[in-house]
Coordinates of C-alpha atoms and ligand atoms in Angstrom, one line a residue:
X30 CA 21.9 25.2 -31.6
X31 CA 19.5 23.1 -30.0
X32 CA 15.9 21.9 -31.6
X33 CA 12.8 23.0 -30.0
X34 CA 11.3 19.9 -30.9
X35 CA 10.7 16.6 -29.1
X36 CA 10.2 13.2 -30.3
X37 CA 8.0 10.9 -28.2
X38 CA 8.1 7.4 -29.4
X39 CA 5.3 4.9 -28.4
X40 CA 1.6 5.8 -28.5
X41 CA 0.2 4.1 -25.5
X42 CA -1.3 6.5 -22.3
X43 CA 2.5 7.2 -21.6
X44 CA 3.2 8.7 -24.5
X45 CA 0.1 10.3 -25.6
X46 CA -0.1 12.1 -22.2
X47 CA 3.6 13.3 -23.0
X48 CA 2.5 14.7 -26.2
X49 CA -0.3 16.3 -24.8
X50 CA 1.9 18.2 -22.1
X51 CA 4.5 19.1 -24.8
X52 CA 2.3 20.6 -27.6
X53 CA 0.6 22.3 -24.9
X54 CA 3.5 24.2 -24.1
X55 CA 3.8 25.3 -27.7
X56 CA 6.8 22.7 -28.6
X57 CA 7.1 20.9 -32.2
X58 CA 5.8 17.6 -31.1
X59 CA 6.4 14.5 -33.2
X60 CA 4.7 11.1 -31.9
X61 CA 6.3 8.0 -33.3
X62 CA 4.4 4.4 -33.1
X63 CA 5.9 1.3 -34.7
X64 CA 2.1 -0.1 -35.5
X65 CA -0.2 1.5 -38.3
X66 CA -2.4 3.1 -35.5
X67 CA -2.2 4.1 -31.9
X68 CA -2.6 2.8 -28.2
X69 CA -3.1 -1.1 -29.2
X70 CA -2.9 -2.0 -25.6
X71 CA -5.2 0.7 -24.5
X72 CA -7.8 -0.5 -26.6
X73 CA -7.4 -4.2 -25.7
X74 CA -7.7 -2.7 -21.8
X75 CA -11.0 -1.1 -23.0
X76 CA -12.2 -4.3 -24.3
X77 CA -13.2 -5.6 -20.4
X78 CA -14.0 -2.3 -19.0
X79 CA -11.4 0.7 -18.9
X80 CA -10.5 1.4 -15.1
X81 CA -8.8 5.0 -15.6
X82 CA -7.5 5.2 -12.0
X83 CA -8.8 4.4 -8.1
X84 CA -10.2 6.5 -5.5
X85 CA -7.7 5.1 -2.4
X86 CA -6.7 7.9 -0.4
X87 CA -3.3 9.2 -1.6
X88 CA -1.2 7.3 1.4
X89 CA -3.0 4.2 0.4
X90 CA -2.8 4.7 -3.2
X91 CA 1.3 5.0 -3.3
X92 CA 1.5 1.6 -1.5
X93 CA 0.1 0.0 -4.3
X94 CA 3.2 0.5 -6.1
X95 CA 6.4 -1.3 -6.3
X96 CA 9.6 0.1 -7.5
X97 CA 12.4 1.9 -5.4
X98 CA 13.8 4.7 -7.3
X99 CA 10.6 6.5 -8.2
X100 CA 9.3 9.2 -5.7
X101 CA 5.4 7.7 -6.1
X102 CA 4.1 10.6 -3.6
X103 CA 5.7 13.3 -5.8
X104 CA 4.6 11.6 -8.9
X105 CA 1.1 11.5 -7.8
X106 CA 1.2 14.9 -6.5
X107 CA 2.4 16.2 -9.8
X108 CA -0.4 14.3 -11.9
X109 CA -3.1 13.1 -9.3
X110 CA -6.0 10.7 -10.1
X111 CA -8.5 13.7 -10.1
X112 CA -6.3 15.6 -12.6
X113 CA -6.8 12.4 -14.5
X114 CA -10.4 12.5 -14.3
X115 CA -10.7 16.2 -15.0
X116 CA -8.4 15.2 -18.2
X117 CA -10.6 12.6 -19.5
X118 CA -13.8 15.0 -18.5
X119 CA -12.2 18.1 -20.7
X120 CA -12.1 15.3 -23.8
X121 CA -16.0 15.0 -23.1
X122 CA -15.5 11.6 -21.7
X123 CA -17.8 11.1 -18.5
X124 CA -16.5 8.7 -16.0
X125 CA -18.1 7.0 -12.8
X126 CA -16.7 5.4 -9.6
X127 CA -17.7 1.9 -9.2
X128 CA -18.4 0.3 -5.7
X129 CA -14.7 -0.9 -5.3
X130 CA -13.4 2.7 -5.5
X131 CA -12.4 2.2 -9.2
X132 CA -13.0 4.8 -11.7
X133 CA -14.4 3.7 -15.2
X134 CA -15.1 5.5 -18.3
X135 CA -19.0 5.8 -18.5
X136 CA -19.1 3.9 -22.0
X137 CA -16.5 1.3 -20.7
X138 CA -14.7 1.3 -24.0
X139 CA -11.2 3.1 -24.7
X140 CA -12.0 3.9 -28.2
X141 CA -14.1 7.3 -27.6
X142 CA -11.5 8.4 -25.3
X143 CA -8.6 7.4 -27.6
X144 CA -10.4 9.5 -30.4
X145 CA -11.0 12.6 -28.5
X146 CA -7.4 12.4 -27.0
X147 CA -5.9 12.2 -30.5
X148 CA -8.2 15.0 -32.1
X149 CA -7.1 17.2 -29.0
X150 CA -3.2 16.6 -30.0
X151 CA -3.6 17.0 -33.6
X152 CA -5.3 20.6 -32.8
X153 CA -2.3 21.0 -30.6
X154 CA -0.2 20.4 -33.7
X155 CA 1.2 17.1 -33.1
X156 CA 2.7 15.1 -36.3
X157 CA 1.8 11.6 -36.1
X158 CA 4.0 9.0 -37.7
X159 CA 2.6 5.6 -37.7
X160 CA 4.8 2.4 -38.7
X161 CA 7.5 3.8 -37.8
X162 CA 9.8 1.3 -35.5
X163 CA 12.7 3.2 -33.5
X164 CA 15.8 1.0 -34.0
X165 CA 18.4 3.1 -32.4
X166 CA 19.3 6.5 -30.9
X167 CA 22.3 8.5 -30.0
X168 CA 22.7 11.6 -27.8
X169 CA 24.8 14.3 -29.4
X170 CA 25.7 17.6 -27.8
X171 CA 22.7 19.5 -28.3
X172 CA 20.2 17.1 -29.7
X173 CA 19.2 13.4 -30.4
X174 CA 19.5 11.6 -33.5
X175 CA 17.0 8.7 -33.9
X176 CA 17.1 5.9 -36.6
X177 CA 14.1 4.2 -37.5
X178 CA 14.0 0.4 -39.0
X179 CA 12.8 1.7 -42.3
X180 CA 16.4 3.7 -42.7
X181 CA 14.6 7.1 -41.6
X182 CA 16.7 9.4 -39.6
X183 CA 15.2 12.0 -37.3
X184 CA 16.7 14.8 -35.2
X185 CA 15.2 16.2 -32.2
X186 CA 16.1 18.2 -28.7
X187 CA 14.9 15.5 -26.6
X188 CA 13.6 11.9 -26.9
X189 CA 11.1 10.4 -24.7
X190 CA 10.4 6.8 -24.8
X191 CA 7.4 5.1 -24.2
X192 CA 7.7 1.8 -25.6
X193 CA 5.7 -0.3 -22.9
X194 CA 6.2 -3.6 -21.3
X195 CA 6.5 -7.1 -22.2
X196 CA 2.7 -8.2 -21.6
X197 CA 0.1 -8.8 -24.0
X198 CA 2.3 -8.7 -27.1
X199 CA 1.6 -10.7 -30.2
X200 CA 4.9 -12.5 -30.1
X201 CA 6.1 -14.7 -27.3
X202 CA 9.4 -13.0 -26.9
X203 CA 10.0 -10.1 -24.8
X204 CA 9.7 -6.5 -27.0
X205 CA 12.0 -5.7 -29.6
X206 CA 13.1 -2.5 -28.1
X207 CA 15.1 -4.0 -25.7
X208 CA 17.8 -4.7 -28.4
X209 CA 18.5 -1.0 -28.7
X210 CA 19.3 -1.0 -24.9
X211 CA 21.8 -3.9 -25.3
X212 CA 23.3 -2.2 -28.2
X213 CA 23.7 0.8 -25.9
X214 CA 25.0 -1.6 -23.2
X215 CA 22.0 -0.3 -20.9
X216 CA 21.3 -3.3 -18.7
X217 CA 17.6 -4.4 -18.4
X218 CA 15.8 -6.5 -15.8
X219 CA 14.3 -9.6 -16.8
X220 CA 10.8 -9.3 -18.0
X221 CA 8.1 -11.3 -15.7
X222 CA 4.4 -11.5 -15.9
X223 CA 2.3 -9.4 -13.4
X224 CA -1.3 -9.4 -12.8
X225 CA -1.6 -12.6 -14.5
X226 CA -3.7 -16.0 -13.9
X227 CA -2.2 -19.1 -12.5
X228 CA -2.3 -22.9 -13.6
X229 CA -3.8 -25.2 -11.3
X230 CA -3.7 -29.2 -12.0
X231 CA -7.9 -29.5 -11.8
X232 CA -9.3 -32.9 -11.7
X233 CA -11.0 -33.7 -14.9
X234 CA -14.2 -34.5 -13.5
X235 CA -14.4 -31.1 -11.9
X236 CA -13.3 -29.2 -15.0
X237 CA -15.9 -31.0 -16.9
X238 CA -18.7 -29.8 -14.6
X239 CA -17.2 -25.9 -13.8
X240 CA -15.6 -24.1 -16.5
X241 CA -15.5 -20.4 -16.7
X242 CA -17.6 -19.8 -13.6
X243 CA -16.7 -17.4 -10.9
X244 CA -16.3 -18.2 -7.2
X245 CA -17.9 -14.7 -6.1
X246 CA -17.1 -12.7 -3.0
X247 CA -14.4 -15.4 -1.7
X248 CA -11.3 -14.5 0.2
X249 CA -8.1 -15.7 -1.2
X250 CA -4.9 -15.7 0.7
X251 CA -1.2 -16.7 -0.1
X252 CA 2.4 -15.7 1.7
X253 CA 1.9 -12.4 -0.2
X254 CA -1.1 -11.5 1.8
X255 CA -5.0 -11.9 1.4
X256 CA -7.7 -10.4 -0.8
X257 CA -11.3 -10.5 -1.6
X258 CA -12.7 -10.5 -4.9
X259 CA -13.9 -12.9 -7.4
X260 CA -12.1 -15.6 -8.7
X261 CA -12.6 -17.2 -12.5
X262 CA -12.5 -21.0 -12.6
X263 CA -10.7 -21.7 -15.9
X264 CA -9.9 -25.0 -17.8
X265 CA -6.1 -24.3 -16.9
X266 CA -6.4 -22.6 -13.6
X267 CA -7.7 -19.7 -12.0
X268 CA -7.9 -15.9 -13.0
X269 CA -9.2 -12.6 -11.1
X270 CA -8.3 -9.5 -9.2
X271 CA -7.4 -11.5 -6.0
X272 CA -5.4 -14.1 -7.9
X273 CA -3.5 -11.3 -9.9
X274 CA -2.9 -9.3 -6.6
X275 CA -1.6 -12.2 -4.2
X276 CA -1.3 -15.2 -6.4
X277 CA 2.0 -17.2 -5.8
X278 CA 3.1 -20.8 -6.8
X279 CA 2.5 -23.1 -3.9
X280 CA -0.1 -23.7 -1.4
X281 CA -2.7 -20.8 -1.0
X282 CA -6.3 -20.6 0.8
X283 CA -9.5 -19.9 -0.2
X284 CA -12.6 -18.9 2.3
X285 CA -15.5 -19.7 0.4
X286 CA -17.8 -17.8 2.8
X287 CA -15.6 -14.7 4.3
X288 CA -18.9 -12.8 5.6
X289 CA -19.9 -16.0 8.0
X290 CA -17.8 -17.2 10.8
X291 CA -17.0 -20.7 11.3
X292 CA -19.3 -21.0 14.4
X293 CA -22.2 -19.3 12.6
X294 CA -22.3 -21.7 9.8
X295 CA -22.0 -24.6 12.3
X296 CA -24.7 -23.3 13.8
X297 CA -27.0 -22.9 10.8
X298 CA -26.0 -26.3 9.9
X299 CA -27.1 -27.8 13.2
X300 CA -30.8 -26.1 12.9
X301 CA -31.5 -28.1 9.8
X302 CA -33.7 -31.2 11.1
X303 CA -33.5 -33.4 8.1
X304 CA -31.0 -36.4 8.1
X305 CA -28.9 -35.1 5.2
X306 CA -24.7 -35.6 4.3
X307 CA -22.6 -32.7 5.6
X308 CA -22.5 -31.3 2.3
X309 CA -26.1 -31.2 1.6
X310 CA -26.8 -30.0 5.1
X311 CA -24.5 -27.2 4.3
X312 CA -26.1 -26.5 1.1
X313 CA -29.7 -26.3 3.1
X314 CA -28.1 -24.1 5.9
X315 CA -26.4 -21.4 3.6
X316 CA -26.3 -20.4 0.1
X317 CA -23.9 -22.3 -1.9
X318 CA -23.2 -21.6 -5.6
X319 CA -22.8 -24.5 -8.1
X320 CA -19.1 -24.0 -8.3
X321 CA -18.6 -23.9 -4.5
X322 CA -20.6 -27.0 -4.2
X323 CA -18.4 -28.8 -7.0
X324 CA -15.2 -27.9 -5.2
X325 CA -16.2 -29.2 -2.0
X326 CA -17.7 -32.3 -3.6
X327 CA -14.5 -33.2 -6.0
X328 CA -11.9 -32.1 -3.4
X329 CA -13.3 -33.7 -0.1
X330 CA -10.8 -36.0 1.5
X331 CA -10.4 -39.3 0.3
X332 CA -12.9 -40.3 3.3
X333 CA -15.5 -37.7 2.6
X334 CA -16.7 -35.2 5.0
X335 CA -17.4 -37.1 8.1
X336 CA -18.6 -34.4 10.3
X337 CA -20.3 -30.9 9.7
X338 CA -17.4 -29.4 11.2
X339 CA -14.9 -30.9 8.8
X340 CA -16.8 -29.6 5.7
X341 CA -16.9 -26.0 7.4
X342 CA -13.3 -26.1 7.9
X343 CA -13.0 -26.9 4.1
X344 CA -15.1 -24.3 3.1
X345 CA -13.7 -21.7 5.5
X346 CA -9.9 -22.8 4.3
X347 CA -10.1 -24.2 1.3
X348 CA -6.5 -25.4 0.1
X349 CA -5.4 -24.6 -3.5
X350 CA -2.3 -25.6 -5.0
X351 CA -1.2 -22.8 -7.7
X352 CA 1.2 -23.9 -10.2
X353 CA 3.3 -21.6 -12.4
X354 CA 2.3 -18.4 -13.5
X355 CA 0.7 -17.7 -16.9
X356 CA 2.7 -16.5 -19.7
X357 CA 3.8 -13.0 -20.5
X358 CA 1.7 -13.1 -23.7
X359 CA -1.7 -13.5 -21.3
X360 CA -0.5 -11.2 -18.4
X361 CA -2.1 -7.9 -17.9
X362 CA 1.3 -6.4 -17.2
X363 CA 4.8 -7.0 -16.9
X364 CA 7.7 -6.0 -14.5
X365 CA 11.3 -5.8 -15.9
X366 CA 12.8 -3.4 -18.2
X367 CA 14.8 -0.2 -17.9
X368 CA 16.0 -0.7 -14.1
X369 CA 14.9 2.6 -11.9
X370 CA 18.7 3.1 -10.9
X371 CA 19.3 3.8 -14.9
X372 CA 16.9 6.7 -14.4
X373 CA 16.6 10.3 -12.8
X374 CA 13.6 11.4 -10.5
X375 CA 12.3 13.5 -13.7
X376 CA 12.7 10.3 -15.7
X377 CA 15.9 10.9 -17.8
X378 CA 18.2 8.2 -18.3
X379 CA 21.1 8.9 -16.1
X380 CA 23.7 8.2 -19.0
X381 CA 21.6 10.5 -21.5
X382 CA 20.0 13.3 -20.3
X383 CA 18.3 14.1 -23.2
X384 CA 16.5 10.8 -23.1
X385 CA 13.7 10.2 -21.0
X386 CA 11.7 6.6 -20.5
X387 CA 8.4 6.4 -18.8
X388 CA 5.4 3.8 -18.6
X389 CA 5.5 0.3 -18.3
X390 CA 9.0 -0.3 -20.0
X391 CA 10.5 0.8 -16.5
X392 CA 11.0 -1.9 -14.1
X393 CA 8.0 -1.1 -11.7
X394 CA 4.7 -3.1 -10.9
X395 CA 1.3 -2.4 -9.5
X396 CA -1.9 -4.1 -9.3
X397 CA -5.1 -3.9 -11.6
X398 CA -7.6 -1.3 -10.3
X399 CA -6.8 2.0 -12.3
X400 CA -3.3 2.1 -10.8
X401 CA -1.3 0.9 -14.2
X402 CA -2.8 3.3 -16.4
X403 CA -2.8 6.1 -13.6
X404 CA 1.1 5.7 -13.0
X405 CA 1.9 5.8 -17.0
X406 CA 0.3 9.0 -17.7
X407 CA 1.7 10.3 -14.4
X408 CA 5.0 9.6 -15.6
X409 CA 4.5 10.9 -19.4
X410 CA 3.0 13.9 -17.5
X411 CA 6.1 14.7 -15.4
X412 CA 8.7 13.7 -18.0
X413 CA 7.3 16.1 -20.4
X414 CA 7.0 18.9 -17.8
X415 CA 10.8 18.4 -17.0
X416 CA 11.5 18.6 -20.9
X417 CA 9.4 21.6 -21.0
X418 CA 11.4 23.0 -18.0
X419 CA 14.7 22.5 -19.5
X420 CA 13.5 24.5 -22.7
X421 CA 12.5 27.4 -20.9
X422 CA 15.8 27.2 -18.7
X423 CA 17.8 27.5 -22.2
X424 CA 15.7 30.5 -23.5
X425 CA 16.2 32.0 -20.2
X426 CA 19.9 32.2 -20.7
Ligands
FAD18 C1 -6.3 -7.1 -21.0 C2 -5.7 -6.0 -20.3 C3 -6.3 -5.0 -19.7 C4 -6.4 -4.2 -19.0 N1 -6.9 -3.3 -18.4 C5 -6.4 -2.0 -17.7 C6 -7.1 -1.3 -16.9 O1 -8.4 -1.7 -16.9 N2 -6.7 -0.2 -16.3 C7 -5.3 0.1 -16.1 O2 -5.1 0.9 -15.6 N3 -4.7 -0.6 -17.1 C8 -5.0 -1.7 -17.6 N4 -4.3 -2.7 -18.6 C9 -2.8 -2.1 -18.4 C10 -2.7 -1.0 -19.5 O3 -2.7 -0.8 -20.6 C11 -0.9 -0.5 -19.7 O4 -0.3 -0.5 -18.3 C12 -0.5 0.6 -20.3 O5 -1.0 0.4 -21.8 C13 0.9 0.6 -20.6 O6 1.1 2.0 -20.9 P1 2.4 2.4 -21.9 O7 2.0 3.7 -22.5 O8 3.7 2.4 -20.8 O9 2.7 1.4 -22.8 P2 2.1 0.7 -24.3 O10 0.4 1.0 -23.8 O11 2.1 -0.8 -24.1 O12 2.4 1.6 -25.5 C14 3.5 1.3 -26.0 C15 3.5 1.5 -27.4 O13 4.7 1.8 -27.9 C16 5.1 1.0 -29.1 N5 6.3 0.9 -29.5 C17 7.1 -0.3 -28.7 N6 8.4 -0.4 -29.3 C18 8.4 0.7 -30.5 C19 9.4 1.0 -31.1 N7 10.8 0.3 -31.2 N8 9.2 2.0 -32.0 C20 7.9 2.6 -32.2 N9 7.0 2.3 -31.3 C21 7.1 1.3 -30.4 C22 4.1 0.0 -29.2 O14 3.4 -0.4 -30.4 C23 2.7 0.7 -28.2 O15 1.8 1.1 -28.8 C24 -4.6 -3.6 -18.9 C25 -3.8 -4.3 -20.0 C26 -4.3 -5.4 -20.5 C27 -3.3 -6.3 -21.4

């Protein structure tokens, strides 16, 4: 006799959405979390303005994702960005669309959204179990047996794992849950930082002058492509959306004035009447912020800027050598984890059809911009829906 109850392990956005779908379908739902409270990373995400999703049209939206083995189009048709916004609104949270097409919760934090989400789950009958670290699971004929670190054993009809990735954890090492997969001989792809800053060996005098200053509205390019946005200069290197998206170790370039052509800048410089050095002439001709000026000043070729053309060449194509990426602990997300070849199109493990895996614990990646949370909740939604369908099929028989 199969038990009509489901264990969801992991209380991040993927697990919370799965619990919501299951509880609304009238299924006895138990949510387990190893920490003493829920959704630590969602709360961290809210500390810098919670970006829920993105307004890109569907065909461009799916292009943001790397991970062969997931039908991204179907995933976002099943639970789309507008559905996520409607869901947030149904929880009493208003959202707004930023100029970049990113959707944020109006109060920018995650705490109110999370509180309302938990309340809805509680009203739907979800049982919460905090401080419970999953240590193992075994699929049996009609059930799954879960064992927790404290010795508790729990039997359930289906298990949905939403254990998260390897970024931003307290410990430096990859997540502990990988041990369970090693025990089961399910191979994992190595974890790697995604959406992270890069080291740059800045000159001491430059860093002394410019730290935590943004280079605003620049165009960053590498062999991965080009992206406009703001780059933050830090004492160790660079951060910011264009770096997260297109950063790569080696030589990269920054166009510090992408909205003005080379010719237009030269023309404006030539109109300056005073007898000034090229750098001072440039600063007179167009607005140059202090960090841009410092970059040009400290990184001028050894013989300095001899001509106007040379300085404009530098301004429009500033060469920046990126060192290694920052560590997993600092990264916004990670790739690696459960290979997509191990899961079905409904996110069940191919080796154990009663066990599902969703969210950042799977080996896919996407840039920042609301694409991460959207993918996690859409996967939680689709997998939970598939479990609901399994129960109804069994009941029909
Ligand atoms: C600084 C920062 C800012 C971010 N900002 C944004 C943003 O604005 N927009 C966006 O889309 N994304 C953002 N992200 C990324 C986003 O937070 C993650 O992609 C998302 O939280 C992943 O959801 P998840 O449910 O897969 O995993 P998680 O949120 O990591 O949740 C996994 C849960 O599983 C629990 N767990 C793990 N192992 C066990 C175990 N053995 N037993 C029981 N429980 C376990 C963990 O404690 C955790 O609570 C940000 C991330 C960071 C670090």
